[in-house]
PDB file of C-alpha atoms and ligand atoms in Angstrom:
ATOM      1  CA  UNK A 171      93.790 111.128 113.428  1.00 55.00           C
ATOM      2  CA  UNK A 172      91.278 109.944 111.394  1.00 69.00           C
ATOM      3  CA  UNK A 173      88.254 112.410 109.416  1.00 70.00           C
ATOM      4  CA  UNK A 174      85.930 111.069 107.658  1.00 71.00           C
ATOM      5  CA  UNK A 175      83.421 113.145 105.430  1.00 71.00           C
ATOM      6  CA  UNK A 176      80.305 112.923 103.234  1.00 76.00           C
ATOM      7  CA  UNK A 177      80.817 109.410 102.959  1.00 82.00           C
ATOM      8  CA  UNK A 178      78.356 107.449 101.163  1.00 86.00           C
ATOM      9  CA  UNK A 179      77.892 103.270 100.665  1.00 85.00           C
ATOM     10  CA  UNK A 180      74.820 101.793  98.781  1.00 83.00           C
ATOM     11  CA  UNK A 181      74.697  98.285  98.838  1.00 79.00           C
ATOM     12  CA  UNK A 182      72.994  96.664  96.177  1.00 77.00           C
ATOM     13  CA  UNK A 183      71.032  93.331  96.562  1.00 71.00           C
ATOM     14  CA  UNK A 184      69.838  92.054  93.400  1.00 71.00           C
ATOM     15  CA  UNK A 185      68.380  95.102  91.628  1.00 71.00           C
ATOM     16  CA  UNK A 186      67.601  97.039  94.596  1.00 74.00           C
ATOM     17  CA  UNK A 187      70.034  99.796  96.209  1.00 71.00           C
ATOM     18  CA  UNK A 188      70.065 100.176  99.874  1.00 72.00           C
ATOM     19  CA  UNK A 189      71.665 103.467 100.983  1.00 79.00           C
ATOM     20  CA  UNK A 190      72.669 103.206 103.888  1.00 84.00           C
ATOM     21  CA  UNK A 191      75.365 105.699 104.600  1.00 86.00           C
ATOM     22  CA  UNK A 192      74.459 109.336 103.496  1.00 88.00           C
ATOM     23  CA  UNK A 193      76.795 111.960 105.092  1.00 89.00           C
ATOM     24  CA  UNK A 194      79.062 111.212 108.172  1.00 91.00           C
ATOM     25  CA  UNK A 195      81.759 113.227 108.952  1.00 92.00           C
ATOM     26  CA  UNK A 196      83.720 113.313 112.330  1.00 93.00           C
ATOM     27  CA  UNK A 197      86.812 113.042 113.571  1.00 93.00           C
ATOM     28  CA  UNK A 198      88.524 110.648 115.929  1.00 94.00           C
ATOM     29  CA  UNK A 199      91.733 111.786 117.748  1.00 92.00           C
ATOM     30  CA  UNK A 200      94.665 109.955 119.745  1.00 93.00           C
ATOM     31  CA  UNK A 201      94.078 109.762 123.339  1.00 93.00           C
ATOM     32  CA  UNK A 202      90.543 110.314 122.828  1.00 94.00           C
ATOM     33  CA  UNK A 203      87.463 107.783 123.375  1.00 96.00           C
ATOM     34  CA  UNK A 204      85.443 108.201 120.154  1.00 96.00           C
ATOM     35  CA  UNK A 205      81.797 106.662 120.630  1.00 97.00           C
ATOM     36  CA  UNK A 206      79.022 106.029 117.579  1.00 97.00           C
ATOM     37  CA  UNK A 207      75.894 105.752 119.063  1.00 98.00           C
ATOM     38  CA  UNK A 208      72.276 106.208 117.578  1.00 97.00           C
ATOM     39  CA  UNK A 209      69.790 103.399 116.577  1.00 96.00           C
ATOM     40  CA  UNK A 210      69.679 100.018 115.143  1.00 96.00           C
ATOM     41  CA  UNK A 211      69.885  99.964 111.969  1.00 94.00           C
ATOM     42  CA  UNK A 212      71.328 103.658 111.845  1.00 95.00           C
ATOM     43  CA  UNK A 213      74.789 102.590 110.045  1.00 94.00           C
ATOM     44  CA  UNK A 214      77.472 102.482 113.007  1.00 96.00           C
ATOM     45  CA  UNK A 215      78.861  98.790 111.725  1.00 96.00           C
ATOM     46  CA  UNK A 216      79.092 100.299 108.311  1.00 95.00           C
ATOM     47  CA  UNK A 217      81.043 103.183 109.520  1.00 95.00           C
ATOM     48  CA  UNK A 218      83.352 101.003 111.211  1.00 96.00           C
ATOM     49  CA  UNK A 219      83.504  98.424 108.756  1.00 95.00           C
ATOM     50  CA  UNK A 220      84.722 102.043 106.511  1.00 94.00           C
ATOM     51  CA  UNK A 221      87.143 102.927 108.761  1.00 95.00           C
ATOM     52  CA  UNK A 222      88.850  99.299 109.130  1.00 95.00           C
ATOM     53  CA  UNK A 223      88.699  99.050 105.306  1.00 94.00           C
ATOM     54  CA  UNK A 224      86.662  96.134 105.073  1.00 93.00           C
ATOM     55  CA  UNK A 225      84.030  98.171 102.576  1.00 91.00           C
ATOM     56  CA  UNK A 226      85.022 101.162 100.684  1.00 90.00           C
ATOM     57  CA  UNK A 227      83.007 104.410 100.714  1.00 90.00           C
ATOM     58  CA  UNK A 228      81.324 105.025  96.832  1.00 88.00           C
ATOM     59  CA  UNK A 229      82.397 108.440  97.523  1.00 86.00           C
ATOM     60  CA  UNK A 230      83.619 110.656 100.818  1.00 88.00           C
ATOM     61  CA  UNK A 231      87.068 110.448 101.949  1.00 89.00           C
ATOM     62  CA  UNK A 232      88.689 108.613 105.002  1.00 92.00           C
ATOM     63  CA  UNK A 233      91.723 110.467 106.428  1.00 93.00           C
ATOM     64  CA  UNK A 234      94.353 108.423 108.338  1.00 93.00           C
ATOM     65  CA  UNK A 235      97.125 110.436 110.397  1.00 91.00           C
ATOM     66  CA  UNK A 236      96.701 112.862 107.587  1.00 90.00           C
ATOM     67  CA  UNK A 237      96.654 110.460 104.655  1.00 91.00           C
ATOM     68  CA  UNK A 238      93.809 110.034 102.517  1.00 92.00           C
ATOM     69  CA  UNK A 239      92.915 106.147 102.069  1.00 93.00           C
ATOM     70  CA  UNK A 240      90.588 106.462  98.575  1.00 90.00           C
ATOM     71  CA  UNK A 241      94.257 105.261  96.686  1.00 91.00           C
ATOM     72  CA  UNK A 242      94.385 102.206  99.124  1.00 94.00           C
ATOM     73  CA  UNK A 243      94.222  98.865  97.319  1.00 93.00           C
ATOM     74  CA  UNK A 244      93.406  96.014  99.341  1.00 93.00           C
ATOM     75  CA  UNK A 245      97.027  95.130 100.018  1.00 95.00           C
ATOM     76  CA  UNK A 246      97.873  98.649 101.429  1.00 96.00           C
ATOM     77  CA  UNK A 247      94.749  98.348 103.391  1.00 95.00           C
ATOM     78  CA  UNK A 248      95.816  94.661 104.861  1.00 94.00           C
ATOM     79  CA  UNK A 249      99.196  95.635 105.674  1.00 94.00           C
ATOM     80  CA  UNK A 250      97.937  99.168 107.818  1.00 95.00           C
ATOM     81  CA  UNK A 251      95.603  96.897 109.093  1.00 94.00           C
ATOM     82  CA  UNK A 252      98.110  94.422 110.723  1.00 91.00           C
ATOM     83  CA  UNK A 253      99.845  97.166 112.281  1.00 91.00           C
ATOM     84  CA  UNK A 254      97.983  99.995 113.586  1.00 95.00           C
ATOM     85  CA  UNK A 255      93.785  98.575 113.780  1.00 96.00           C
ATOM     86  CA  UNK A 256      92.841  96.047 116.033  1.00 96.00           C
ATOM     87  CA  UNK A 257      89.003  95.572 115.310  1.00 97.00           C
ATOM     88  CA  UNK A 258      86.371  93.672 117.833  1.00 97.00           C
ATOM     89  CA  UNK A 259      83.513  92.846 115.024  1.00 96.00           C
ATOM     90  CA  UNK A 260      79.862  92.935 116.454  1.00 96.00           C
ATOM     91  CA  UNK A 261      79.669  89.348 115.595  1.00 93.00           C
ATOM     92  CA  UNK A 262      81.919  86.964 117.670  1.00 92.00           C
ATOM     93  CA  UNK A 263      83.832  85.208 115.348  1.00 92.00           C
ATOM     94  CA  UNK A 264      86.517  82.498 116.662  1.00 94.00           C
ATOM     95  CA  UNK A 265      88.017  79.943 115.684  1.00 93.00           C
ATOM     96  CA  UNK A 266      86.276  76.955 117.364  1.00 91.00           C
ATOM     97  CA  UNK A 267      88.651  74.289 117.856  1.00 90.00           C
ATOM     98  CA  UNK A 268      90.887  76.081 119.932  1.00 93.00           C
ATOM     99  CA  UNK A 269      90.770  77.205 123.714  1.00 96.00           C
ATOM    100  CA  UNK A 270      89.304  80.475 124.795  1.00 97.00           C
ATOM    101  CA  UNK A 271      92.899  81.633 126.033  1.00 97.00           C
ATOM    102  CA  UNK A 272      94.382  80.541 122.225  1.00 96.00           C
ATOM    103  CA  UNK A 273      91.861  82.780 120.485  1.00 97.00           C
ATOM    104  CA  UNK A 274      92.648  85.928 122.360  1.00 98.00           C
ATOM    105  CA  UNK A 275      96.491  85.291 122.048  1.00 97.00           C
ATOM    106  CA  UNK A 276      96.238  85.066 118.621  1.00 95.00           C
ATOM    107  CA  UNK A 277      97.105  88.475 116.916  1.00 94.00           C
ATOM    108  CA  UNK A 278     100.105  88.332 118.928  1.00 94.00           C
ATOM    109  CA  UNK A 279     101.422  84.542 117.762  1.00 93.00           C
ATOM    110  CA  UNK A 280     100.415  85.498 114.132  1.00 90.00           C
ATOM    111  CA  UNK A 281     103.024  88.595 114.854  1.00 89.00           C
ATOM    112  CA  UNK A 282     105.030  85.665 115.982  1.00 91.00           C
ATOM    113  CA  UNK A 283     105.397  86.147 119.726  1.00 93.00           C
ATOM    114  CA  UNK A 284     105.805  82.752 121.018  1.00 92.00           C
ATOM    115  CA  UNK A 285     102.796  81.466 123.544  1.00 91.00           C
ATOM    116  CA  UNK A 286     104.984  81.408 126.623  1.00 90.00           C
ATOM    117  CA  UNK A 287     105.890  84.853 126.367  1.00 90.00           C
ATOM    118  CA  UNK A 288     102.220  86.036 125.993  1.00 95.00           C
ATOM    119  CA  UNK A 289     100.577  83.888 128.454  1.00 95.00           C
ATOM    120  CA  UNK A 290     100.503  86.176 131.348  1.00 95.00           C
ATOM    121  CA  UNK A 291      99.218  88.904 129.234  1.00 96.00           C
ATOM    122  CA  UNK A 292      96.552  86.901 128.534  1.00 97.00           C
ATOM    123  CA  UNK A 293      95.475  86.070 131.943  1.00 97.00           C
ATOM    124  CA  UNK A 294      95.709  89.554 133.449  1.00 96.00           C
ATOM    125  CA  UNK A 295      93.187  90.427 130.785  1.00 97.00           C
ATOM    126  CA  UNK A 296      91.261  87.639 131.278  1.00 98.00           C
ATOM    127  CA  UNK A 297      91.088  88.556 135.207  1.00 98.00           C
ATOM    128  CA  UNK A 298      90.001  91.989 134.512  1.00 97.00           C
ATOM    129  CA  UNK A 299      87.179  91.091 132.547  1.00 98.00           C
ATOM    130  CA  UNK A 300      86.237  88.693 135.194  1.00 97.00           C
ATOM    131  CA  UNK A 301      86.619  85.483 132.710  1.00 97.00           C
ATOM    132  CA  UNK A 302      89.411  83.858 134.346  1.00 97.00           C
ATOM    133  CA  UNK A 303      87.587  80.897 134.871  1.00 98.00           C
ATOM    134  CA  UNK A 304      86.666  80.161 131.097  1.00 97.00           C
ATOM    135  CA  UNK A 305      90.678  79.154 130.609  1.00 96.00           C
ATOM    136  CA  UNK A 306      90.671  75.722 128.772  1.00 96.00           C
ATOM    137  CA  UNK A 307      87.075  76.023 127.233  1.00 97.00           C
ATOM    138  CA  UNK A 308      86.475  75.763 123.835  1.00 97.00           C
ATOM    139  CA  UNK A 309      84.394  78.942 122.862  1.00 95.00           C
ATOM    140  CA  UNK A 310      81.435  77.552 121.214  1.00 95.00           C
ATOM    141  CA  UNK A 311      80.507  76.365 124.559  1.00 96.00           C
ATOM    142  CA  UNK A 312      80.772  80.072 126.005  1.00 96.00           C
ATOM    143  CA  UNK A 313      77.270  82.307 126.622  1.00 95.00           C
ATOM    144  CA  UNK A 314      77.077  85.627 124.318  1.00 95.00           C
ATOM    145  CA  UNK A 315      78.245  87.731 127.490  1.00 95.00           C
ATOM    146  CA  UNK A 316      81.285  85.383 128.090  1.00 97.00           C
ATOM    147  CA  UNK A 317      81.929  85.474 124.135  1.00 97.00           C
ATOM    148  CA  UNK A 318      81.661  89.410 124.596  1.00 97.00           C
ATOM    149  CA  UNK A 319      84.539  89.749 126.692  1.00 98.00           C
ATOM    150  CA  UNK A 320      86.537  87.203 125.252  1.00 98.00           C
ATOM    151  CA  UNK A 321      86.034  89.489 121.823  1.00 97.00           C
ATOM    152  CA  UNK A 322      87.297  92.332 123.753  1.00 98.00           C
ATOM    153  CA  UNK A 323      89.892  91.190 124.938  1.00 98.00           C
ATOM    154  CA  UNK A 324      91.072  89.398 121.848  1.00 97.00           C
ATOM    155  CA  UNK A 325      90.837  92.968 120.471  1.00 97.00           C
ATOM    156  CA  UNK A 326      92.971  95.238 123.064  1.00 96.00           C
ATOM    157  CA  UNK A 327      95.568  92.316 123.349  1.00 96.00           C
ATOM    158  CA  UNK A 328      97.909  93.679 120.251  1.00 92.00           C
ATOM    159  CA  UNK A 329      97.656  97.096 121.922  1.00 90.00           C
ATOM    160  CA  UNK A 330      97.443  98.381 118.354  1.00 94.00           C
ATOM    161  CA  UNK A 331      97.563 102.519 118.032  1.00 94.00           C
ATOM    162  CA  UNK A 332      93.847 102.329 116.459  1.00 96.00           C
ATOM    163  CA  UNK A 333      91.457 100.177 118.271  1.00 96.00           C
ATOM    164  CA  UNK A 334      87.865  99.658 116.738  1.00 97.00           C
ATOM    165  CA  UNK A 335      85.410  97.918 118.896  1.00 98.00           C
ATOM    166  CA  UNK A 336      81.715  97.688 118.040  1.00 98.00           C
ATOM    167  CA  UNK A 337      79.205  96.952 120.739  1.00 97.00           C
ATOM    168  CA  UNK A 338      81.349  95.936 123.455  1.00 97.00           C
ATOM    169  CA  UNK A 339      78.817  95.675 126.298  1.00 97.00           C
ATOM    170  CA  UNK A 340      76.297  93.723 124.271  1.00 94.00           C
ATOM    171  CA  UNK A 341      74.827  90.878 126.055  1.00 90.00           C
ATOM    172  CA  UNK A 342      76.104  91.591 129.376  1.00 93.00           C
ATOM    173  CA  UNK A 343      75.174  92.314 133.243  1.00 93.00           C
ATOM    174  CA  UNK A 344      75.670  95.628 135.160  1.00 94.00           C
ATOM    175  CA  UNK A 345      79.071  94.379 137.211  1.00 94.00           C
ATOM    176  CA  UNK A 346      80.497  92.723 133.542  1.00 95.00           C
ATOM    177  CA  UNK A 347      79.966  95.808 131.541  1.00 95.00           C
ATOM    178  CA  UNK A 348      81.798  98.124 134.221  1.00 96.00           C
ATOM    179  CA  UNK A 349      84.408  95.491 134.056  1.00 97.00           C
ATOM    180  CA  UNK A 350      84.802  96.558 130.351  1.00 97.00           C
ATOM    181  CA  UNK A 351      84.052 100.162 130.192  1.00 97.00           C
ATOM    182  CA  UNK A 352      86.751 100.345 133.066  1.00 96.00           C
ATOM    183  CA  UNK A 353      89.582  98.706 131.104  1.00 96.00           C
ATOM    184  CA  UNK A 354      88.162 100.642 127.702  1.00 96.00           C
ATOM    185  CA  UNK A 355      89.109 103.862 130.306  1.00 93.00           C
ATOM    186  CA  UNK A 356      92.529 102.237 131.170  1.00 91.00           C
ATOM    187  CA  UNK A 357      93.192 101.837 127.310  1.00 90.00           C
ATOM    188  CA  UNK A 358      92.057 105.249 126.593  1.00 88.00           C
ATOM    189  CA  UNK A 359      94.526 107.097 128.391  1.00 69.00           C
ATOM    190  CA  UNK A 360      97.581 105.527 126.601  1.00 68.00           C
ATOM    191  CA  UNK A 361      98.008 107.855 123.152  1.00 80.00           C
ATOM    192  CA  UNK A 362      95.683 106.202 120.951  1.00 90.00           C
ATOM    193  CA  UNK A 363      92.527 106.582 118.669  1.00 94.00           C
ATOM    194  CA  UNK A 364      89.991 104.445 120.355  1.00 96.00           C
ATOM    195  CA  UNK A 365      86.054 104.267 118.346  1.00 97.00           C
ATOM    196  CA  UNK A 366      83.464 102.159 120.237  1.00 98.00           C
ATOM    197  CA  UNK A 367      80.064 101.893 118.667  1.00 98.00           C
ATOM    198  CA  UNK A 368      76.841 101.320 121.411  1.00 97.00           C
ATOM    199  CA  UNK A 369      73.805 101.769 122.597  1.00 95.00           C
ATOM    200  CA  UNK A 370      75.451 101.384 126.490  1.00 95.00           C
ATOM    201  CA  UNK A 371      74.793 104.863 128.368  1.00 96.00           C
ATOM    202  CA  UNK A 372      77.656 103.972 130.932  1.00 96.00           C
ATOM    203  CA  UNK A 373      79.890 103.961 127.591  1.00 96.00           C
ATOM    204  CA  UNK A 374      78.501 106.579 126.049  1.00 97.00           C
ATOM    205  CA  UNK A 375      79.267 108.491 129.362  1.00 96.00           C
ATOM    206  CA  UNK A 376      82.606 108.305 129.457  1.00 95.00           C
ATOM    207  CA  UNK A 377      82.835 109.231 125.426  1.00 96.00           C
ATOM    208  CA  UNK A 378      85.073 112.522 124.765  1.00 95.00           C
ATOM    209  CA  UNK A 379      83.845 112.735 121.562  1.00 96.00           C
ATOM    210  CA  UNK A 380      79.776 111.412 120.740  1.00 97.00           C
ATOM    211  CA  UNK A 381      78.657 110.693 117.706  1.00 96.00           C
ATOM    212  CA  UNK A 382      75.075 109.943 116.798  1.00 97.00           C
ATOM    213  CA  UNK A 383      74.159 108.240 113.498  1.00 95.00           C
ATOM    214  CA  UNK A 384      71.332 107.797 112.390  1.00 95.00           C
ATOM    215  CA  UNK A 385      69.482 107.078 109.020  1.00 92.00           C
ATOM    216  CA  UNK A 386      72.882 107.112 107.695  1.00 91.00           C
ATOM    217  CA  UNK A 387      73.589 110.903 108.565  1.00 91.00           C
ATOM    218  CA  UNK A 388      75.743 111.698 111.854  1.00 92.00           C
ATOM    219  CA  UNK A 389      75.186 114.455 114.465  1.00 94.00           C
ATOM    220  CA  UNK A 390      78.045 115.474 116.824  1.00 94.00           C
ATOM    221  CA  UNK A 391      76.673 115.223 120.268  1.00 95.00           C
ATOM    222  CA  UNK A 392      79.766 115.993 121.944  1.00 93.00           C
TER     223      UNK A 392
HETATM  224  N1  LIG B 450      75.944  94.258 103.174  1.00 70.59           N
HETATM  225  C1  LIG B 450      74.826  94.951 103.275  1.00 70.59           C
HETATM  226  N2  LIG B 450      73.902  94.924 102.304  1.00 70.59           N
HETATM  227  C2  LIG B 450      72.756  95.638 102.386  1.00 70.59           C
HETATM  228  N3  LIG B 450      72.449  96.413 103.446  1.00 70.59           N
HETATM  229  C3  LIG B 450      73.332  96.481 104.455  1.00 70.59           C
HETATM  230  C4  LIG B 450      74.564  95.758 104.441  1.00 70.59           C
HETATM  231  N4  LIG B 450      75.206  95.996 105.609  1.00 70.59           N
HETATM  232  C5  LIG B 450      74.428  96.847 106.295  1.00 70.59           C
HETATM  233  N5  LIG B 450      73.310  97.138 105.612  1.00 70.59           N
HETATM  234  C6  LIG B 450      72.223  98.034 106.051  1.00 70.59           C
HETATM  235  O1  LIG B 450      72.780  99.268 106.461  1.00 70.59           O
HETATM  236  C7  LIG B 450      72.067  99.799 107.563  1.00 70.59           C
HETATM  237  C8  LIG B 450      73.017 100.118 108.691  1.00 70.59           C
HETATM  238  O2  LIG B 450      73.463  98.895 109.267  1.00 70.59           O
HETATM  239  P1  LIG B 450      74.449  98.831 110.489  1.00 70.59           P
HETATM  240  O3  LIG B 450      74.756  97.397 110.707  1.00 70.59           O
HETATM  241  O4  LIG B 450      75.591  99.741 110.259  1.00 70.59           O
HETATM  242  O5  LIG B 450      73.550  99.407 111.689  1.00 70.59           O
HETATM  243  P2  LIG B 450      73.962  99.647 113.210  1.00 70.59           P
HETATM  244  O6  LIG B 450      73.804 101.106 113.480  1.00 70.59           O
HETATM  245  O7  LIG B 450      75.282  99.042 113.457  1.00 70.59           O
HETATM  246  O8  LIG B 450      72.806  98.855 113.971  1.00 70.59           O
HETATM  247  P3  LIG B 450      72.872  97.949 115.324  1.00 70.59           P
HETATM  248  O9  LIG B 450      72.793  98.942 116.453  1.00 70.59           O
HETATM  249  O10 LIG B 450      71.637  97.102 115.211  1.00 70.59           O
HETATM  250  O11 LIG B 450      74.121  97.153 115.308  1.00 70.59           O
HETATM  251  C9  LIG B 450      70.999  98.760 107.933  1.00 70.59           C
HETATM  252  O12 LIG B 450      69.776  99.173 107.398  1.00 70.59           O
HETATM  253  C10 LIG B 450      71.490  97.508 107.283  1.00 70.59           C
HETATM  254  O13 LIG B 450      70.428  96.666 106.941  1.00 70.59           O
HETATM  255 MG1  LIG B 451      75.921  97.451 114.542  1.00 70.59          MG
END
């Protein structure tokens, strides 16, 4: 379970603060789909950037399964990280020499499952997200809906108890979004704590728990 309240994060460029993350306070629970929605610009990355520990609140607390993280160093935070969040960034980020099929195995061979054994994995979820056919390809050469669902699925691989994903519809059609929000449903009803952020009615839809943020400041819509 995670909670999260009155959390606050100014970022300062040069001499000028940006506040960007007044109060937000919700809470996420296992077995539950957990969506942030609201507008651009409204602070859903920088929640979820909070909640993976990439930035730390400059005051607020974030509650894990009961513990609160303000003690966490970056080392406690790294080595949660590796074993309960798996976290689809808004911004595809792969590593570029390497095929489409190697970058979504990969946070299983860095847990050191060997490729053979993973394989199949890998193709089932590449065949529900209807991107069988990008096997071999190198993803720079990949269009931002086919880099989409290769993000997703490099996310929900590691079937990690906390999955963060932000955006996960961006960039694609009508058919390739229900492809998604359909195995976001199938991952949903195994125990975990699942967040999405989006602007993607269909997802917010099918959200237990809503979340609108906004200006920094959340409502609970549901
Ligand atoms: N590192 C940073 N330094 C300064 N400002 C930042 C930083 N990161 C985010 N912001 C600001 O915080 C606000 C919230 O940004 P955020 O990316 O969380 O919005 P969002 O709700 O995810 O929007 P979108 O729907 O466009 O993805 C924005 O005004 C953004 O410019
Ligand atoms: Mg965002």
């Amino acid at each position: 379970m995670i909670i999260t309240r009155n959390l606050k994060k100014t970022f300062q460029t040069k001499k000028m603060a940006v506040h960007s993350i007044n109060k937000v306070s919700f809470e996420a629970r296992e077995g539950e789909l957990t969506v942030l929605t609201g507008p651009s610009g409204g602070g859903k990355t920088v929640v979820l950037n909070m909640l993976a520990g990439f930035i730390k609140p400059d005051y607020g607390d974030i509650i894990i399964y009961g513990e609160d993280t303000s003690g966490w160093g970056w080392s406690r935070w790294n080595s949660f990280r590796r074993r309960y969040i798996s976290y689809g960034t808004q911004r595809n980020i792969f590593i570029p020499n390497i095929s489409v099929e190697d970058n979504i195995s990969l946070p299983l061979l860095m847990l050191g499952h060997e490729k053979s054994e993973v394989m199949d994995l890998v193709r089932d979820l590449m065949e529900r997200l209807g991107i069988e056919y990008l096997y071999g390809r190198k993803t720079y050469t990949l269009s931002g809906g086919e880099q989409r669902r290769v993000m997703v699925a490099r996310t929900l691989i590691n079937d990690t108890p906390i999955i963060l994903l932000d955006e996960p519809t961006a960039e694609l059609d009508e058919d390739s979004s229900k492809l998604v929000i359909d195995l976001i449903n199938d991952f949903i009803s195994r125990d975990k704590i699942f967040i999405v952020a989006t602007h993607d009615k269909n997802l917010v839809n099918i959200g237990d728990r809503v979340i609108k943020i906004d200006r920094g400041y959340s409502t609970i819509i549901k």
